[in-house]
mmCIF file of C-alpha atoms and ligand atoms in Angstrom:
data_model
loop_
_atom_site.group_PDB
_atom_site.id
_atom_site.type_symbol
_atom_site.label_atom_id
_atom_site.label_comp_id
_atom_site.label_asym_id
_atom_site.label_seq_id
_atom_site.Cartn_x
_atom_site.Cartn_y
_atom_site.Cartn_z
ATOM 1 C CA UNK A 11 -30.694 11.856 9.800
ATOM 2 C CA UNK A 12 -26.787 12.114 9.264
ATOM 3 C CA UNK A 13 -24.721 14.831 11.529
ATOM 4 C CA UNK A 14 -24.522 18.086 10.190
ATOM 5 C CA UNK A 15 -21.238 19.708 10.786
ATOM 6 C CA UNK A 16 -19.255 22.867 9.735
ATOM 7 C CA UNK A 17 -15.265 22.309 11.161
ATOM 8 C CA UNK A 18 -12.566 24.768 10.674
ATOM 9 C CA UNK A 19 -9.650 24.394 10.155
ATOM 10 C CA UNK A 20 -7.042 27.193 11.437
ATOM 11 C CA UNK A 21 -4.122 25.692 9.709
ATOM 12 C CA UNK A 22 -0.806 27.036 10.711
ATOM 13 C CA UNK A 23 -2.677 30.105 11.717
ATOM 14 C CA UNK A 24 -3.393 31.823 14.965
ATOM 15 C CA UNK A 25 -1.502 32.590 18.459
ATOM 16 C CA UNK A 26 -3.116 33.513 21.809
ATOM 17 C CA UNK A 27 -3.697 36.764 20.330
ATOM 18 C CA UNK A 28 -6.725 34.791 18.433
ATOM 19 C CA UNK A 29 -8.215 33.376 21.311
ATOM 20 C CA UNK A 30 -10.874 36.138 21.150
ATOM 21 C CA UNK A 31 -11.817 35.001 17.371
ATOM 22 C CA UNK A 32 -12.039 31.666 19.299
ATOM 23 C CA UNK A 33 -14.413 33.286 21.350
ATOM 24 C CA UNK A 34 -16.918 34.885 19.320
ATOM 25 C CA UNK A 35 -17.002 31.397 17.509
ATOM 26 C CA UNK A 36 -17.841 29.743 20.422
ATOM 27 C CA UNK A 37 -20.462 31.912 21.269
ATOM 28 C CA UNK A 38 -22.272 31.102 17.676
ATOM 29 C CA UNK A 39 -21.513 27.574 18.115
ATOM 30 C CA UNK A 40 -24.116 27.162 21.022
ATOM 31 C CA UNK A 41 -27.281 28.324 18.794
ATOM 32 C CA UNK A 42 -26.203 27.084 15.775
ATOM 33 C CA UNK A 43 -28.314 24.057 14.530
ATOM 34 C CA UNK A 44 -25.308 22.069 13.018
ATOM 35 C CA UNK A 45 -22.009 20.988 15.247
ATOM 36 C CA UNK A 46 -19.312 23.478 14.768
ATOM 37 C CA UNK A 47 -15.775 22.039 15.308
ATOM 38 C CA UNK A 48 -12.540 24.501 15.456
ATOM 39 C CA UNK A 49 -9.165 22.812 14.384
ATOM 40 C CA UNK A 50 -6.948 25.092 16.262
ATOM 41 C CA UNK A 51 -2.884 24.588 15.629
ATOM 42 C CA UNK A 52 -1.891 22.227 19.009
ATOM 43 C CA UNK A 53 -0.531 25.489 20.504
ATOM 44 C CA UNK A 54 -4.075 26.677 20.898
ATOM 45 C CA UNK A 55 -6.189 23.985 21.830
ATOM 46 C CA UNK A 56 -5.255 23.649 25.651
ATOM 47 C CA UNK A 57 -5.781 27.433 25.975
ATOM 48 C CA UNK A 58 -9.161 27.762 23.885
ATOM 49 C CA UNK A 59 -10.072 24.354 25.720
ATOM 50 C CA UNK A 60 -9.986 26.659 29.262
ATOM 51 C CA UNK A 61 -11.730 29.405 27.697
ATOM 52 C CA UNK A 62 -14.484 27.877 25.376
ATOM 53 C CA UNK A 63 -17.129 24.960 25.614
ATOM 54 C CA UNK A 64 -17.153 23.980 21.793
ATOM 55 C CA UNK A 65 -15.752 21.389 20.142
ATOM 56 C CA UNK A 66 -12.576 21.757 19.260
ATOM 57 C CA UNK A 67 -9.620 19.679 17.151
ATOM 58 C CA UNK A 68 -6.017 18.982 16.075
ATOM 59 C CA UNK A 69 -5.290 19.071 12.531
ATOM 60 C CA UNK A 70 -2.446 15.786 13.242
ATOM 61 C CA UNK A 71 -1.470 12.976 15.110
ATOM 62 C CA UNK A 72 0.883 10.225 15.151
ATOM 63 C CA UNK A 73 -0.311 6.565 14.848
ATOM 64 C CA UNK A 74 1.818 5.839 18.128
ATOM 65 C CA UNK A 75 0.621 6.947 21.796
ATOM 66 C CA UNK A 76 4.446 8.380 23.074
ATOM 67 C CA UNK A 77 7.882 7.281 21.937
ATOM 68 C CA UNK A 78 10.495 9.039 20.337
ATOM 69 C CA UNK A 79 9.432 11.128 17.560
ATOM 70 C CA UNK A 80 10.600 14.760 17.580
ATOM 71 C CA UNK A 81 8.117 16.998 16.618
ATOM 72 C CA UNK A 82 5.356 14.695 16.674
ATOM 73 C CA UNK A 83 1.695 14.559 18.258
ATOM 74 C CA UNK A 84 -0.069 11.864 19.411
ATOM 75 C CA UNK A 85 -3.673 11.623 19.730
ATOM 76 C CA UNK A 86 -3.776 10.811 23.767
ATOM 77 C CA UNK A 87 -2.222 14.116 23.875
ATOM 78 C CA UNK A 88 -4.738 15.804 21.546
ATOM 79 C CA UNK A 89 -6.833 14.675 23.745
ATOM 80 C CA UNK A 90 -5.249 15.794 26.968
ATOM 81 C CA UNK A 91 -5.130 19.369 25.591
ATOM 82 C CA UNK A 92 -9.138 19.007 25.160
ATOM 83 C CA UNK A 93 -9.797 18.042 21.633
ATOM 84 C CA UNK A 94 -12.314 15.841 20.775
ATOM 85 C CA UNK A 95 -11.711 15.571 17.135
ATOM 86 C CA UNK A 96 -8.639 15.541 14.812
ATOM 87 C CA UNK A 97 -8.012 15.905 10.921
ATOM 88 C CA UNK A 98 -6.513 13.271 9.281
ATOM 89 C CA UNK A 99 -4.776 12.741 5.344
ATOM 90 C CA UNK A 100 -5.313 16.472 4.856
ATOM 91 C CA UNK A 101 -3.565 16.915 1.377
ATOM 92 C CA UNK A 102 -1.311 19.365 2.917
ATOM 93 C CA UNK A 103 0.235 16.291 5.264
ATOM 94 C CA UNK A 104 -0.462 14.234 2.121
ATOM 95 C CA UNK A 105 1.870 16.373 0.041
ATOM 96 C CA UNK A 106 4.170 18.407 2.696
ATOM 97 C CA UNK A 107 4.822 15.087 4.396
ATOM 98 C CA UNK A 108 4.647 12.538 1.984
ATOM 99 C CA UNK A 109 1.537 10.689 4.175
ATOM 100 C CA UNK A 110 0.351 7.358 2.788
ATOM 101 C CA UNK A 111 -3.151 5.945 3.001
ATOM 102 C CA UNK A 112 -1.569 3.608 5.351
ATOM 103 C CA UNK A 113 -0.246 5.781 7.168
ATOM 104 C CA UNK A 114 -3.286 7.614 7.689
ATOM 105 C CA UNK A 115 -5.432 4.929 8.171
ATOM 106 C CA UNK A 116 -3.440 3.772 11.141
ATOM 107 C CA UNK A 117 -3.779 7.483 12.679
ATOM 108 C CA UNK A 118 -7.464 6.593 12.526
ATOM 109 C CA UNK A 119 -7.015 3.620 14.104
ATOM 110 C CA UNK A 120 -4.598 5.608 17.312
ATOM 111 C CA UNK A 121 -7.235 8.160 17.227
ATOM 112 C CA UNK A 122 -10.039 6.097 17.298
ATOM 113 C CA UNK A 123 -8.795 4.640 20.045
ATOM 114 C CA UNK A 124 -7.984 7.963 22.084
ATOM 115 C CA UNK A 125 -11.873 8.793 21.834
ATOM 116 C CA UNK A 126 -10.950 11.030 19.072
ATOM 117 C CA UNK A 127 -13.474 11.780 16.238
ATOM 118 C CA UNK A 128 -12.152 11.935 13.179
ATOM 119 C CA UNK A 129 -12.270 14.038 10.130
ATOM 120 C CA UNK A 130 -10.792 11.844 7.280
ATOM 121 C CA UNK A 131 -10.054 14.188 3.985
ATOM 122 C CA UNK A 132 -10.114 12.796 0.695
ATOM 123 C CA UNK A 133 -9.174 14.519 -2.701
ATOM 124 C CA UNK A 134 -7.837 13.787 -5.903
ATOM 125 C CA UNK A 135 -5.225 16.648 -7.365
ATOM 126 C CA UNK A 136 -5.521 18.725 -10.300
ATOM 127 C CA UNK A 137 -3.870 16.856 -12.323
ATOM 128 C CA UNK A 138 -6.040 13.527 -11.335
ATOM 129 C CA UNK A 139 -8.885 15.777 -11.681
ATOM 130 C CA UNK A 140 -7.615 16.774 -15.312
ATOM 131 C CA UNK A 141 -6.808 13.275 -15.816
ATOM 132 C CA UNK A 142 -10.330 12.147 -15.669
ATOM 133 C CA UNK A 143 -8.794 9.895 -12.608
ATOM 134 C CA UNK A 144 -11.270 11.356 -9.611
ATOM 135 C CA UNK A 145 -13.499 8.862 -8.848
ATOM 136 C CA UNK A 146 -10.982 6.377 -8.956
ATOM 137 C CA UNK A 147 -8.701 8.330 -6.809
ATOM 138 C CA UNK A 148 -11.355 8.731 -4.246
ATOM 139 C CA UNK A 149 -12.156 4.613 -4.409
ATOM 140 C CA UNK A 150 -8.642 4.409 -3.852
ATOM 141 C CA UNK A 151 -8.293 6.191 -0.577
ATOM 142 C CA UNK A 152 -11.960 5.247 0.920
ATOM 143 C CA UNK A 153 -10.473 1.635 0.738
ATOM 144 C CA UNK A 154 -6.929 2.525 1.621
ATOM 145 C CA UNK A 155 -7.346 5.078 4.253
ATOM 146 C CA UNK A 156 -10.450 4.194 5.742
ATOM 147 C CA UNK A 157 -10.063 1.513 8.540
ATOM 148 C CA UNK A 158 -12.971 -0.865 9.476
ATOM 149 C CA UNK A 159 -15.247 0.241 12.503
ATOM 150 C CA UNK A 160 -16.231 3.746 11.178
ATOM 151 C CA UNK A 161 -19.413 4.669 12.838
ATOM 152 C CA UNK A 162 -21.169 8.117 12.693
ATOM 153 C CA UNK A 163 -20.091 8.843 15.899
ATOM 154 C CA UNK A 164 -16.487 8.616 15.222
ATOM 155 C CA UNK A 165 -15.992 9.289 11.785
ATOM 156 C CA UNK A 166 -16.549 11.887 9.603
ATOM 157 C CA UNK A 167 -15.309 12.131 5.624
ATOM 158 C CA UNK A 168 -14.810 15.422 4.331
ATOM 159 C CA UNK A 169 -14.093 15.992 0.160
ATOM 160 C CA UNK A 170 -11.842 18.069 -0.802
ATOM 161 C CA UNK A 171 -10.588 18.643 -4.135
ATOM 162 C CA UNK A 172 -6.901 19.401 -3.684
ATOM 163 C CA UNK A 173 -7.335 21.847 -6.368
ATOM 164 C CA UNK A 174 -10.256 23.545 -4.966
ATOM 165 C CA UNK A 175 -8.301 24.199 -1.572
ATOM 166 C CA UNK A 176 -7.257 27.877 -1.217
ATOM 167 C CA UNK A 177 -8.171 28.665 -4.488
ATOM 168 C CA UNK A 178 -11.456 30.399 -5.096
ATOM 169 C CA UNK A 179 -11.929 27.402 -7.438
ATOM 170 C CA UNK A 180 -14.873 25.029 -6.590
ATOM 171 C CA UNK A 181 -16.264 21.708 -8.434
ATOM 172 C CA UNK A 182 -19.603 22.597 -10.695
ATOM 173 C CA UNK A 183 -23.006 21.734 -7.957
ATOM 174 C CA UNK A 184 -23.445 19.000 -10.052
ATOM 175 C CA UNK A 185 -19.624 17.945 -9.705
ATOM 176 C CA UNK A 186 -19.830 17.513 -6.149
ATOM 177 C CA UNK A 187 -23.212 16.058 -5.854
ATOM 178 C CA UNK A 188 -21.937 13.332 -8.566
ATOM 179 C CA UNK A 189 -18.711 12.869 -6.135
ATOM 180 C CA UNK A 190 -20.401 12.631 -2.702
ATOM 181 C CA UNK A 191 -23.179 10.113 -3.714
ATOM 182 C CA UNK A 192 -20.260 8.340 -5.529
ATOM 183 C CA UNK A 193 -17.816 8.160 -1.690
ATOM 184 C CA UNK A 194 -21.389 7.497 -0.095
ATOM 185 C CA UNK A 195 -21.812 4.318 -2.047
ATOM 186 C CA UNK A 196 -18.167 3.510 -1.041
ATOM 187 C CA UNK A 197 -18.865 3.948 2.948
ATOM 188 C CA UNK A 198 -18.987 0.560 4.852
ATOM 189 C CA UNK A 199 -21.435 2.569 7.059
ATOM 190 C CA UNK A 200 -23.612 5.004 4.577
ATOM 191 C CA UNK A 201 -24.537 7.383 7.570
ATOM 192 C CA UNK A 202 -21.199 8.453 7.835
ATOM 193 C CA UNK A 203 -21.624 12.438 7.372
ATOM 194 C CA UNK A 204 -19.712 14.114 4.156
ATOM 195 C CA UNK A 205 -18.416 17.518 4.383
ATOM 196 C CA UNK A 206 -17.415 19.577 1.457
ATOM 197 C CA UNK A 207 -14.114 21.469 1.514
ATOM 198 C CA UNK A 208 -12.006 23.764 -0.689
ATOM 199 C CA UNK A 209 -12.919 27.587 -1.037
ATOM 200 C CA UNK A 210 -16.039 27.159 0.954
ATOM 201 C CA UNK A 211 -16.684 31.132 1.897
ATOM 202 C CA UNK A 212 -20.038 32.907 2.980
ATOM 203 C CA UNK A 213 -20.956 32.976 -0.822
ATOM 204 C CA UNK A 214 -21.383 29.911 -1.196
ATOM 205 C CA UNK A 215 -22.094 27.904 1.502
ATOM 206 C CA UNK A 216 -26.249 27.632 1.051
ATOM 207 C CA UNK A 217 -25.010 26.461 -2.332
ATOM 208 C CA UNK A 218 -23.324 23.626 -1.441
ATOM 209 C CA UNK A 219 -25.355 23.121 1.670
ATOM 210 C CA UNK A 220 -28.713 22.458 -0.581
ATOM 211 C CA UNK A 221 -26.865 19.863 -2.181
ATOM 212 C CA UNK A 222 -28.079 15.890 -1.872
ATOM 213 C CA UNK A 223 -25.300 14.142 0.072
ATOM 214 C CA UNK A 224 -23.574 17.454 1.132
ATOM 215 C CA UNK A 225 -23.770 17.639 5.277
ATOM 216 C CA UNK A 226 -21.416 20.090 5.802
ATOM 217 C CA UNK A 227 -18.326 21.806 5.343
ATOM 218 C CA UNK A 228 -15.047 22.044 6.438
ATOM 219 C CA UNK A 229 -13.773 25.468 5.940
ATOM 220 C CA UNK A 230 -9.677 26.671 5.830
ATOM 221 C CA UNK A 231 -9.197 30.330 4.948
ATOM 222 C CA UNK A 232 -12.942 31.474 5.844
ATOM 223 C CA UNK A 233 -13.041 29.905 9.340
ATOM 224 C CA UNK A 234 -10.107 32.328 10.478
ATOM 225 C CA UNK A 235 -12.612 35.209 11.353
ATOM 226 C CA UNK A 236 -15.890 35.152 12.712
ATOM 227 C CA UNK A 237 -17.054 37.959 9.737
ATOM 228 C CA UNK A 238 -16.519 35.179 7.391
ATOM 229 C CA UNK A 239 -16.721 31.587 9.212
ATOM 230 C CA UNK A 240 -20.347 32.893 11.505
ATOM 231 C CA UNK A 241 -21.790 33.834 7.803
ATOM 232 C CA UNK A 242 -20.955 30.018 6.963
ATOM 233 C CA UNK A 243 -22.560 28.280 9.546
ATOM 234 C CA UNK A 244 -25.640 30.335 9.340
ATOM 235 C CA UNK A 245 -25.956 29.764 5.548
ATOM 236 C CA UNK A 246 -25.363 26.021 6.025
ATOM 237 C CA UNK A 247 -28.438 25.925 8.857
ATOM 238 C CA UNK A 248 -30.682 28.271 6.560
ATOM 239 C CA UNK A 249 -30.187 26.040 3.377
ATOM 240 C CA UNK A 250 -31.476 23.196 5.808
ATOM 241 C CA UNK A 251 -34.347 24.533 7.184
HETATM 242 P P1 LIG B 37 -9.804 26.571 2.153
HETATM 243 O O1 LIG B 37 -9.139 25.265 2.824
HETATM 244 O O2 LIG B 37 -11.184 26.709 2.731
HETATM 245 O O3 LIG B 37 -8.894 27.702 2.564
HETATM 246 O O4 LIG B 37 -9.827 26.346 0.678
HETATM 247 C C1 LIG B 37 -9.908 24.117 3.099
HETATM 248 C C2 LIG B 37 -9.047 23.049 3.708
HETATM 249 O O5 LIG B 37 -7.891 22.877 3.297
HETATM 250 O O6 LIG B 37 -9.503 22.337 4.629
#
């Protein structure tokens, strides 16, 4: 039985001000049937961490522990703040900050070895996608990206067609269900868990959800209020039951 997760991910969003959307999240987490995971900006997680029990995340870290690199994370402080988890190779570090698959497989690796759980994104662009290019795009950065030793327990994959994010566009059911049995086949370890991403929003979450080789989602714009992120997790555990 893989994990079944819904993670948010709060983006460059939110200020202590938000801490009571934190809140009411929380408080939804602890009956939900699948793990819920907020990705707060690093400014949040140490205060969230002393309010809330849930799981929280960083959305970034650095593949070195300390040292000088203005501006930088690492994933011992992550950590420290009172994450548990951390996104890595989003497409918007990907594009904004020109991140390798090397690069982000050796954040793995630091995170990995801060305890971290990771959430490693994967997506081909629009123009891949146009291209006909996906699945090899996706081969490309399972292999590259991906360092040996993921285990369910600290790694997660999560799909996200970079054209799909922010968008209102999603794949066709059939897209992604092609897609995730086609990363699944990739996996060293086939029990990793596969979230969904892009435009995931209450209306169609059971959709995806029903979907073979779909555990999950992780969820930008929709996971900033609880109207429209609570509505998620509930369709994801309803489309399991
Ligand atoms: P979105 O973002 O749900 O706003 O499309 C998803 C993501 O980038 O993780």
């Amino acid at each position: 039985m893989r994990r079944r997760i819904v993670a948010g991910n709060w983006k460059m969003n939110g200020t202590v001000a938000d801490l009571a959307t934190v809140a009411e999240i929380s408080a939804a987490a602890k009956t939900a049937a699948c793990e819920v995971v907020l990705c707060l900006p690093a400014t949040l997680i140490r205060p969230a961490r002393n309010l809330v029990g849930m799981e929280l995340g960083g959305q970034d870290c650095h593949a070195r522990a300390a040292g000088a690199h203005t501006g930088d994370i690492s994933a011992q402080m992550l950590r420290n703040a009172g994450a548990g988890w951390v996104i890595l190779g989003h497409s918007e570090r990907r594009r904004d900050h020109g991140e390798s698959d090397a690069q982000v497989a050796a954040k793995v690796q630091a995170a990995w070895e801060a305890g971290l759980t990771v959430i490693l994104c994967i997506g081909e662009t629009e123009a891949q996608y146009r291209a006909g290019e996906t699945l090899d795009v996706l081969a490309a950065q399972v292999a590259g990206s991906l360092p040996e030793g993921a285990t369910p327990a600290n790694t997660v994959i999560a799909y996200e067609p970079v054209w799909a994010i922010g968008t209102g566009l999603t794949p066709a059911p059939e897209e992604v269900t092609r897609t995730h049995a086609f990363i699944r086949a990739r996996l060293s370890d086939p029990a990793l868990s596969i979230l969904y991403g892009g435009s995931v929003g209450p209306a169609n979450a059971a959709l995806l959800r029903a979907l073979p080789d779909v555990d999950g989602a992780l969820v930008g714009g929709a996971s900033l209020a609880s109207k429209t992120f609570l509505p998620i997790i509930n369709a994801l555990e309803i489309a399991h039951a």
